[in-house]
Amino acid sequence: MARIRLRSLKLSGFKSFPDEVELAFPGKVSAIIGPNGCGKSNLVDAILWVLGEQRTSLMRLNQMGDVVFTGAASRQPAGAAEVTLILESDDGNWKETDGRLEVRRRVFRTGPSEYRLNGRSVRLKDVFDELSGVGLGTRAYSIIEQGRVGQVLSARPIDRRALLEEAAGITRYKARKHEAELKLEHTRQNLLRLEDVIGEVKRTLRQIKRQAKQAERHQKLENELKDHLRRLFTIDAHVLDGQRRDVQKRRAQAQNEVAAAAAALAGSDADLGRAREELESARADTEEAREEVANLLGSRERLEAFLERSADLLDNLRASLDHTRNESATLQSNRGSLNDRIVDARLRTGTLQAELDTVREGVAKADEAYQKSDALRTGAEQEAAQQRQDLLRTISTLTASRNRLGDLERERDRLSYALGQLAQDRSYLAGQLRPIEQELSNQPLGVEYLSLGSRLDIRGQQGVSQDLLFIGSGGGCGTAGSCRDVIARADDLW
């Protein structure tokens, strides 16, 4: 059994020792005597604490940070607590340090503990191993505090066995055995988990093998699909080239018909202008005829009023003549005196008859003028109605032409959009065909495809856009038949 003795104990900031205090123990037996509350138990707590004690209840603490000096009325609290214990052995232990072992423990108020052996930073486990090798420990017989003697004497045999095993120095080996058993159990658990992982990996490996076979089959099918698509794209390129040439021919025809329709529309606009001028002239003639008819109607009304007055006057004259004749019959006796009156009456009658004839001639002339003016008015109205119908037909033709022009413009927009789609399809096909150009470049089919692609590029960049702009600059159509032909030719492009 190793002979170990306590050489010195140094405290700084530990419990009731705010300042650094060093206690030396030169003899074999040392006793510390003092009144209650002077800190004797704190020295035992310091020895337990520096040896690695972790139970706060054994050191009368609520938490490990309470070992730091908390301050007093005239002293500031300490920031850390440190205890240094120096042990001495005279039987060959710790030869590298001349038989001395310095154990130091430091703790900050808000941090973990720090352990050092002979100035080297170590773990708590290293401290336990070093001390258990010489029979020291926080729960061994080497430290028996107040009340512990009675517990040892009255302890059960199994508890006393623990003290004897520690005194015999086998506690360290039992601790190592327990640690090894824990490691073995941990290794056993790791092996079980490893077997589970291996089983899972095997299942995953089988699944991956199946997926690899499926991937190989997929790659093979994908290569075959690429070959078929390559052939299909080549055939589609030839077909599209032929369709494009047909479209260009139809577009040229549509351009000619659109140009003819534009010329016809221009002629229709000129005819419409002339018709409008003739209509305005006819309207002016109609207004003049209406004014002349109104004047003739006024003259007729005046003549009719004059005739009515003349008829009344003639009736009065006839009545007077009858009265005169009656008077002449009754007054034949006075014939001589009345001859003068008869002569006067006859003269007056002749005058009135002449005036009546004049009036009748004026009435006849007025009737003839009225009939002529009526015929002229009727002819003017018929001519105005005919011109109005012609104008309506011209307006209808112009409206139809403008509607057809709007249809042609919409058709032009549709053709522009369709040609844009063809350009996009050409770009897409060109992008799809680029990866296989190198494969086809050394074959006759590849040479033909490359020449076809160059023709598509030249025609797509020059001919299509220019032809489309020429179509968009056209006008309407002259007749309904030609407009329908233009639309039919334009629809045939697609």
mmCIF file with all atom_site columns, N, CA and C in Angstrom, residues 254-272 393-406 408 474-487:
data_model
loop_
_atom_site.group_PDB
_atom_site.id
_atom_site.type_symbol
_atom_site.label_atom_id
_atom_site.label_alt_id
_atom_site.label_comp_id
_atom_site.label_asym_id
_atom_site.label_entity_id
_atom_site.label_seq_id
_atom_site.pdbx_PDB_ins_code
_atom_site.Cartn_x
_atom_site.Cartn_y
_atom_site.Cartn_z
_atom_site.occupancy
_atom_site.B_iso_or_equiv
_atom_site.pdbx_formal_charge
_atom_site.auth_seq_id
_atom_site.auth_comp_id
_atom_site.auth_asym_id
_atom_site.auth_atom_id
_atom_site.pdbx_PDB_model_num
ATOM 1   N N  . ALA A 1 254 ? -51.173 35.207 -103.805 1.00 0.00 ? 254 ALA A N  1
ATOM 2   C CA . ALA A 1 254 ? -51.975 36.056 -102.926 1.00 0.00 ? 254 ALA A CA 1
ATOM 3   C C  . ALA A 1 254 ? -51.523 37.510 -102.989 1.00 0.00 ? 254 ALA A C  1
ATOM 4   N N  . GLN A 1 255 ? -50.203 37.722 -103.137 1.00 0.00 ? 255 GLN A N  1
ATOM 5   C CA . GLN A 1 255 ? -49.708 39.095 -103.256 1.00 0.00 ? 255 GLN A CA 1
ATOM 6   C C  . GLN A 1 255 ? -50.243 39.767 -104.510 1.00 0.00 ? 255 GLN A C  1
ATOM 7   N N  . ASN A 1 256 ? -50.232 39.015 -105.648 1.00 0.00 ? 256 ASN A N  1
ATOM 8   C CA . ASN A 1 256 ? -50.758 39.587 -106.886 1.00 0.00 ? 256 ASN A CA 1
ATOM 9   C C  . ASN A 1 256 ? -52.244 39.914 -106.756 1.00 0.00 ? 256 ASN A C  1
ATOM 10  N N  . GLU A 1 257 ? -52.991 38.993 -106.162 1.00 0.00 ? 257 GLU A N  1
ATOM 11  C CA . GLU A 1 257 ? -54.424 39.236 -106.012 1.00 0.00 ? 257 GLU A CA 1
ATOM 12  C C  . GLU A 1 257 ? -54.709 40.377 -105.034 1.00 0.00 ? 257 GLU A C  1
ATOM 13  N N  . VAL A 1 258 ? -53.905 40.465 -103.988 1.00 0.00 ? 258 VAL A N  1
ATOM 14  C CA . VAL A 1 258 ? -54.073 41.581 -103.055 1.00 0.00 ? 258 VAL A CA 1
ATOM 15  C C  . VAL A 1 258 ? -53.759 42.906 -103.733 1.00 0.00 ? 258 VAL A C  1
ATOM 16  N N  . ALA A 1 259 ? -52.713 42.909 -104.619 1.00 0.00 ? 259 ALA A N  1
ATOM 17  C CA . ALA A 1 259 ? -52.395 44.132 -105.343 1.00 0.00 ? 259 ALA A CA 1
ATOM 18  C C  . ALA A 1 259 ? -53.550 44.517 -106.277 1.00 0.00 ? 259 ALA A C  1
ATOM 19  N N  . ALA A 1 260 ? -54.129 43.486 -106.965 1.00 0.00 ? 260 ALA A N  1
ATOM 20  C CA . ALA A 1 260 ? -55.283 43.773 -107.831 1.00 0.00 ? 260 ALA A CA 1
ATOM 21  C C  . ALA A 1 260 ? -56.459 44.288 -107.012 1.00 0.00 ? 260 ALA A C  1
ATOM 22  N N  . ALA A 1 261 ? -56.674 43.681 -105.847 1.00 0.00 ? 261 ALA A N  1
ATOM 23  C CA . ALA A 1 261 ? -57.758 44.143 -104.988 1.00 0.00 ? 261 ALA A CA 1
ATOM 24  C C  . ALA A 1 261 ? -57.520 45.567 -104.522 1.00 0.00 ? 261 ALA A C  1
ATOM 25  N N  . ALA A 1 262 ? -56.250 45.901 -104.264 1.00 0.00 ? 262 ALA A N  1
ATOM 26  C CA . ALA A 1 262 ? -55.933 47.275 -103.852 1.00 0.00 ? 262 ALA A CA 1
ATOM 27  C C  . ALA A 1 262 ? -56.220 48.255 -104.983 1.00 0.00 ? 262 ALA A C  1
ATOM 28  N N  . ALA A 1 263 ? -55.857 47.853 -106.243 1.00 0.00 ? 263 ALA A N  1
ATOM 29  C CA . ALA A 1 263 ? -56.147 48.729 -107.382 1.00 0.00 ? 263 ALA A CA 1
ATOM 30  C C  . ALA A 1 263 ? -57.649 48.897 -107.570 1.00 0.00 ? 263 ALA A C  1
ATOM 31  N N  . ALA A 1 264 ? -58.393 47.763 -107.427 1.00 0.00 ? 264 ALA A N  1
ATOM 32  C CA . ALA A 1 264 ? -59.847 47.853 -107.549 1.00 0.00 ? 264 ALA A CA 1
ATOM 33  C C  . ALA A 1 264 ? -60.437 48.744 -106.471 1.00 0.00 ? 264 ALA A C  1
ATOM 34  N N  . LEU A 1 265 ? -59.902 48.650 -105.259 1.00 0.00 ? 265 LEU A N  1
ATOM 35  C CA . LEU A 1 265 ? -60.387 49.505 -104.179 1.00 0.00 ? 265 LEU A CA 1
ATOM 36  C C  . LEU A 1 265 ? -60.102 50.973 -104.472 1.00 0.00 ? 265 LEU A C  1
ATOM 37  N N  . ALA A 1 266 ? -58.923 51.246 -105.059 1.00 0.00 ? 266 ALA A N  1
ATOM 38  C CA . ALA A 1 266 ? -58.617 52.632 -105.421 1.00 0.00 ? 266 ALA A CA 1
ATOM 39  C C  . ALA A 1 266 ? -59.606 53.136 -106.468 1.00 0.00 ? 266 ALA A C  1
ATOM 40  N N  . GLY A 1 267 ? -59.923 52.247 -107.485 1.00 0.00 ? 267 GLY A N  1
ATOM 41  C CA . GLY A 1 267 ? -60.927 52.644 -108.476 1.00 0.00 ? 267 GLY A CA 1
ATOM 42  C C  . GLY A 1 267 ? -62.286 52.871 -107.853 1.00 0.00 ? 267 GLY A C  1
ATOM 43  N N  . SER A 1 268 ? -62.658 52.028 -106.899 1.00 0.00 ? 268 SER A N  1
ATOM 44  C CA . SER A 1 268 ? -63.941 52.190 -106.203 1.00 0.00 ? 268 SER A CA 1
ATOM 45  C C  . SER A 1 268 ? -63.976 53.508 -105.438 1.00 0.00 ? 268 SER A C  1
ATOM 46  N N  . ASP A 1 269 ? -62.855 53.864 -104.834 1.00 0.00 ? 269 ASP A N  1
ATOM 47  C CA . ASP A 1 269 ? -62.808 55.152 -104.131 1.00 0.00 ? 269 ASP A CA 1
ATOM 48  C C  . ASP A 1 269 ? -62.999 56.321 -105.110 1.00 0.00 ? 269 ASP A C  1
ATOM 49  N N  . ALA A 1 270 ? -62.365 56.218 -106.333 1.00 0.00 ? 270 ALA A N  1
ATOM 50  C CA . ALA A 1 270 ? -62.528 57.292 -107.331 1.00 0.00 ? 270 ALA A CA 1
ATOM 51  C C  . ALA A 1 270 ? -63.978 57.369 -107.804 1.00 0.00 ? 270 ALA A C  1
ATOM 52  N N  . ASP A 1 271 ? -64.591 56.161 -108.079 1.00 0.00 ? 271 ASP A N  1
ATOM 53  C CA . ASP A 1 271 ? -66.007 56.141 -108.494 1.00 0.00 ? 271 ASP A CA 1
ATOM 54  C C  . ASP A 1 271 ? -66.895 56.727 -107.416 1.00 0.00 ? 271 ASP A C  1
ATOM 55  N N  . LEU A 1 272 ? -66.571 56.396 -106.156 1.00 0.00 ? 272 LEU A N  1
ATOM 56  C CA . LEU A 1 272 ? -67.357 56.928 -105.051 1.00 0.00 ? 272 LEU A CA 1
ATOM 57  C C  . LEU A 1 272 ? -67.255 58.453 -104.993 1.00 0.00 ? 272 LEU A C  1
ATOM 58  N N  . ARG A 1 393 ? -75.787 52.014 -103.624 1.00 0.00 ? 393 ARG A N  1
ATOM 59  C CA . ARG A 1 393 ? -75.032 50.851 -104.099 1.00 0.00 ? 393 ARG A CA 1
ATOM 60  C C  . ARG A 1 393 ? -73.525 51.103 -103.999 1.00 0.00 ? 393 ARG A C  1
ATOM 61  N N  . THR A 1 394 ? -73.141 52.355 -104.341 1.00 0.00 ? 394 THR A N  1
ATOM 62  C CA . THR A 1 394 ? -71.701 52.671 -104.253 1.00 0.00 ? 394 THR A CA 1
ATOM 63  C C  . THR A 1 394 ? -71.209 52.623 -102.811 1.00 0.00 ? 394 THR A C  1
ATOM 64  N N  . ILE A 1 395 ? -72.057 53.192 -101.919 1.00 0.00 ? 395 ILE A N  1
ATOM 65  C CA . ILE A 1 395 ? -71.678 53.160 -100.485 1.00 0.00 ? 395 ILE A CA 1
ATOM 66  C C  . ILE A 1 395 ? -71.619 51.725 -99.992  1.00 0.00 ? 395 ILE A C  1
ATOM 67  N N  . SER A 1 396 ? -72.606 50.898 -100.422 1.00 0.00 ? 396 SER A N  1
ATOM 68  C CA . SER A 1 396 ? -72.610 49.492 -100.008 1.00 0.00 ? 396 SER A CA 1
ATOM 69  C C  . SER A 1 396 ? -71.361 48.781 -100.511 1.00 0.00 ? 396 SER A C  1
ATOM 70  N N  . THR A 1 397 ? -71.022 49.089 -101.808 1.00 0.00 ? 397 THR A N  1
ATOM 71  C CA . THR A 1 397 ? -69.805 48.471 -102.365 1.00 0.00 ? 397 THR A CA 1
ATOM 72  C C  . THR A 1 397 ? -68.562 48.934 -101.595 1.00 0.00 ? 397 THR A C  1
ATOM 73  N N  . LEU A 1 398 ? -68.518 50.239 -101.262 1.00 0.00 ? 398 LEU A N  1
ATOM 74  C CA . LEU A 1 398 ? -67.375 50.758 -100.503 1.00 0.00 ? 398 LEU A CA 1
ATOM 75  C C  . LEU A 1 398 ? -67.300 50.130 -99.117  1.00 0.00 ? 398 LEU A C  1
ATOM 76  N N  . THR A 1 399 ? -68.477 49.999 -98.470  1.00 0.00 ? 399 THR A N  1
ATOM 77  C CA . THR A 1 399 ? -68.488 49.376 -97.135  1.00 0.00 ? 399 THR A CA 1
ATOM 78  C C  . THR A 1 399 ? -68.008 47.929 -97.199  1.00 0.00 ? 399 THR A C  1
ATOM 79  N N  . ALA A 1 400 ? -68.516 47.203 -98.238  1.00 0.00 ? 400 ALA A N  1
ATOM 80  C CA . ALA A 1 400 ? -68.069 45.819 -98.389  1.00 0.00 ? 400 ALA A CA 1
ATOM 81  C C  . ALA A 1 400 ? -66.571 45.755 -98.656  1.00 0.00 ? 400 ALA A C  1
ATOM 82  N N  . SER A 1 401 ? -66.093 46.727 -99.475  1.00 0.00 ? 401 SER A N  1
ATOM 83  C CA . SER A 1 401 ? -64.651 46.745 -99.759  1.00 0.00 ? 401 SER A CA 1
ATOM 84  C C  . SER A 1 401 ? -63.857 47.019 -98.501  1.00 0.00 ? 401 SER A C  1
ATOM 85  N N  . ARG A 1 402 ? -64.349 47.978 -97.697  1.00 0.00 ? 402 ARG A N  1
ATOM 86  C CA . ARG A 1 402 ? -63.635 48.272 -96.438  1.00 0.00 ? 402 ARG A CA 1
ATOM 87  C C  . ARG A 1 402 ? -63.692 47.087 -95.483  1.00 0.00 ? 402 ARG A C  1
ATOM 88  N N  . ASN A 1 403 ? -64.855 46.416 -95.413  1.00 0.00 ? 403 ASN A N  1
ATOM 89  C CA . ASN A 1 403 ? -64.939 45.217 -94.565  1.00 0.00 ? 403 ASN A CA 1
ATOM 90  C C  . ASN A 1 403 ? -63.967 44.152 -95.042  1.00 0.00 ? 403 ASN A C  1
ATOM 91  N N  . ARG A 1 404 ? -63.944 43.977 -96.373  1.00 0.00 ? 404 ARG A N  1
ATOM 92  C CA . ARG A 1 404 ? -63.008 42.991 -96.916  1.00 0.00 ? 404 ARG A CA 1
ATOM 93  C C  . ARG A 1 404 ? -61.563 43.406 -96.632  1.00 0.00 ? 404 ARG A C  1
ATOM 94  N N  . LEU A 1 405 ? -61.312 44.735 -96.701  1.00 0.00 ? 405 LEU A N  1
ATOM 95  C CA . LEU A 1 405 ? -59.973 45.205 -96.355  1.00 0.00 ? 405 LEU A CA 1
ATOM 96  C C  . LEU A 1 405 ? -59.626 44.879 -94.907  1.00 0.00 ? 405 LEU A C  1
ATOM 97  N N  . GLY A 1 406 ? -60.610 45.064 -93.998  1.00 0.00 ? 406 GLY A N  1
ATOM 98  C CA . GLY A 1 406 ? -60.363 44.690 -92.597  1.00 0.00 ? 406 GLY A CA 1
ATOM 99  C C  . GLY A 1 406 ? -60.115 43.191 -92.464  1.00 0.00 ? 406 GLY A C  1
ATOM 100 N N  . LEU A 1 408 ? -58.914 41.280 -94.804  1.00 0.00 ? 408 LEU A N  1
ATOM 101 C CA . LEU A 1 408 ? -57.574 41.006 -95.332  1.00 0.00 ? 408 LEU A CA 1
ATOM 102 C C  . LEU A 1 408 ? -56.489 41.415 -94.350  1.00 0.00 ? 408 LEU A C  1
ATOM 103 N N  . GLY A 1 474 ? -50.835 45.616 -98.792  1.00 0.00 ? 474 GLY A N  1
ATOM 104 C CA . GLY A 1 474 ? -51.905 45.615 -99.779  1.00 0.00 ? 474 GLY A CA 1
ATOM 105 C C  . GLY A 1 474 ? -53.160 46.243 -99.246  1.00 0.00 ? 474 GLY A C  1
ATOM 106 N N  . GLY A 1 475 ? -54.162 46.534 -100.185 1.00 0.00 ? 475 GLY A N  1
ATOM 107 C CA . GLY A 1 475 ? -55.417 47.153 -99.800  1.00 0.00 ? 475 GLY A CA 1
ATOM 108 C C  . GLY A 1 475 ? -56.547 46.170 -99.853  1.00 0.00 ? 475 GLY A C  1
ATOM 109 N N  . GLY A 1 476 ? -57.767 46.670 -100.223 1.00 0.00 ? 476 GLY A N  1
ATOM 110 C CA . GLY A 1 476 ? -58.970 45.855 -100.268 1.00 0.00 ? 476 GLY A CA 1
ATOM 111 C C  . GLY A 1 476 ? -59.106 45.175 -101.615 1.00 0.00 ? 476 GLY A C  1
ATOM 112 N N  . CYS A 1 477 ? -60.344 44.783 -101.955 1.00 0.00 ? 477 CYS A N  1
ATOM 113 C CA . CYS A 1 477 ? -60.625 44.105 -103.198 1.00 0.00 ? 477 CYS A CA 1
ATOM 114 C C  . CYS A 1 477 ? -61.738 44.842 -103.911 1.00 0.00 ? 477 CYS A C  1
ATOM 115 N N  . GLY A 1 478 ? -61.781 44.739 -105.244 1.00 0.00 ? 478 GLY A N  1
ATOM 116 C CA . GLY A 1 478 ? -62.763 45.487 -106.006 1.00 0.00 ? 478 GLY A CA 1
ATOM 117 C C  . GLY A 1 478 ? -64.117 44.842 -106.010 1.00 0.00 ? 478 GLY A C  1
ATOM 118 N N  . THR A 1 479 ? -64.196 43.539 -106.240 1.00 0.00 ? 479 THR A N  1
ATOM 119 C CA . THR A 1 479 ? -65.479 42.825 -106.310 1.00 0.00 ? 479 THR A CA 1
ATOM 120 C C  . THR A 1 479 ? -65.511 41.734 -105.273 1.00 0.00 ? 479 THR A C  1
ATOM 121 N N  . ALA A 1 480 ? -66.751 41.244 -105.029 1.00 0.00 ? 480 ALA A N  1
ATOM 122 C CA . ALA A 1 480 ? -66.898 40.196 -104.003 1.00 0.00 ? 480 ALA A CA 1
ATOM 123 C C  . ALA A 1 480 ? -66.221 38.909 -104.441 1.00 0.00 ? 480 ALA A C  1
ATOM 124 N N  . GLY A 1 481 ? -66.285 38.585 -105.770 1.00 0.00 ? 481 GLY A N  1
ATOM 125 C CA . GLY A 1 481 ? -65.650 37.353 -106.248 1.00 0.00 ? 481 GLY A CA 1
ATOM 126 C C  . GLY A 1 481 ? -64.160 37.371 -106.082 1.00 0.00 ? 481 GLY A C  1
ATOM 127 N N  . SER A 1 482 ? -63.527 38.507 -106.461 1.00 0.00 ? 482 SER A N  1
ATOM 128 C CA . SER A 1 482 ? -62.068 38.580 -106.319 1.00 0.00 ? 482 SER A CA 1
ATOM 129 C C  . SER A 1 482 ? -61.659 38.536 -104.868 1.00 0.00 ? 482 SER A C  1
ATOM 130 N N  . CYS A 1 483 ? -62.434 39.169 -103.947 1.00 0.00 ? 483 CYS A N  1
ATOM 131 C CA . CYS A 1 483 ? -62.115 39.115 -102.508 1.00 0.00 ? 483 CYS A CA 1
ATOM 132 C C  . CYS A 1 483 ? -62.183 37.680 -101.997 1.00 0.00 ? 483 CYS A C  1
ATOM 133 N N  . ARG A 1 484 ? -63.220 36.957 -102.428 1.00 0.00 ? 484 ARG A N  1
ATOM 134 C CA . ARG A 1 484 ? -63.320 35.567 -101.981 1.00 0.00 ? 484 ARG A CA 1
ATOM 135 C C  . ARG A 1 484 ? -62.150 34.748 -102.500 1.00 0.00 ? 484 ARG A C  1
ATOM 136 N N  . ASP A 1 485 ? -61.717 35.008 -103.738 1.00 0.00 ? 485 ASP A N  1
ATOM 137 C CA . ASP A 1 485 ? -60.563 34.289 -104.285 1.00 0.00 ? 485 ASP A CA 1
ATOM 138 C C  . ASP A 1 485 ? -59.311 34.587 -103.486 1.00 0.00 ? 485 ASP A C  1
ATOM 139 N N  . VAL A 1 486 ? -59.151 35.885 -103.080 1.00 0.00 ? 486 VAL A N  1
ATOM 140 C CA . VAL A 1 486 ? -57.965 36.255 -102.287 1.00 0.00 ? 486 VAL A CA 1
ATOM 141 C C  . VAL A 1 486 ? -57.967 35.522 -100.956 1.00 0.00 ? 486 VAL A C  1
ATOM 142 N N  . ILE A 1 487 ? -59.132 35.511 -100.298 1.00 0.00 ? 487 ILE A N  1
ATOM 143 C CA . ILE A 1 487 ? -59.212 34.841 -98.989  1.00 0.00 ? 487 ILE A CA 1
ATOM 144 C C  . ILE A 1 487 ? -58.980 33.348 -99.132  1.00 0.00 ? 487 ILE A C  1
#
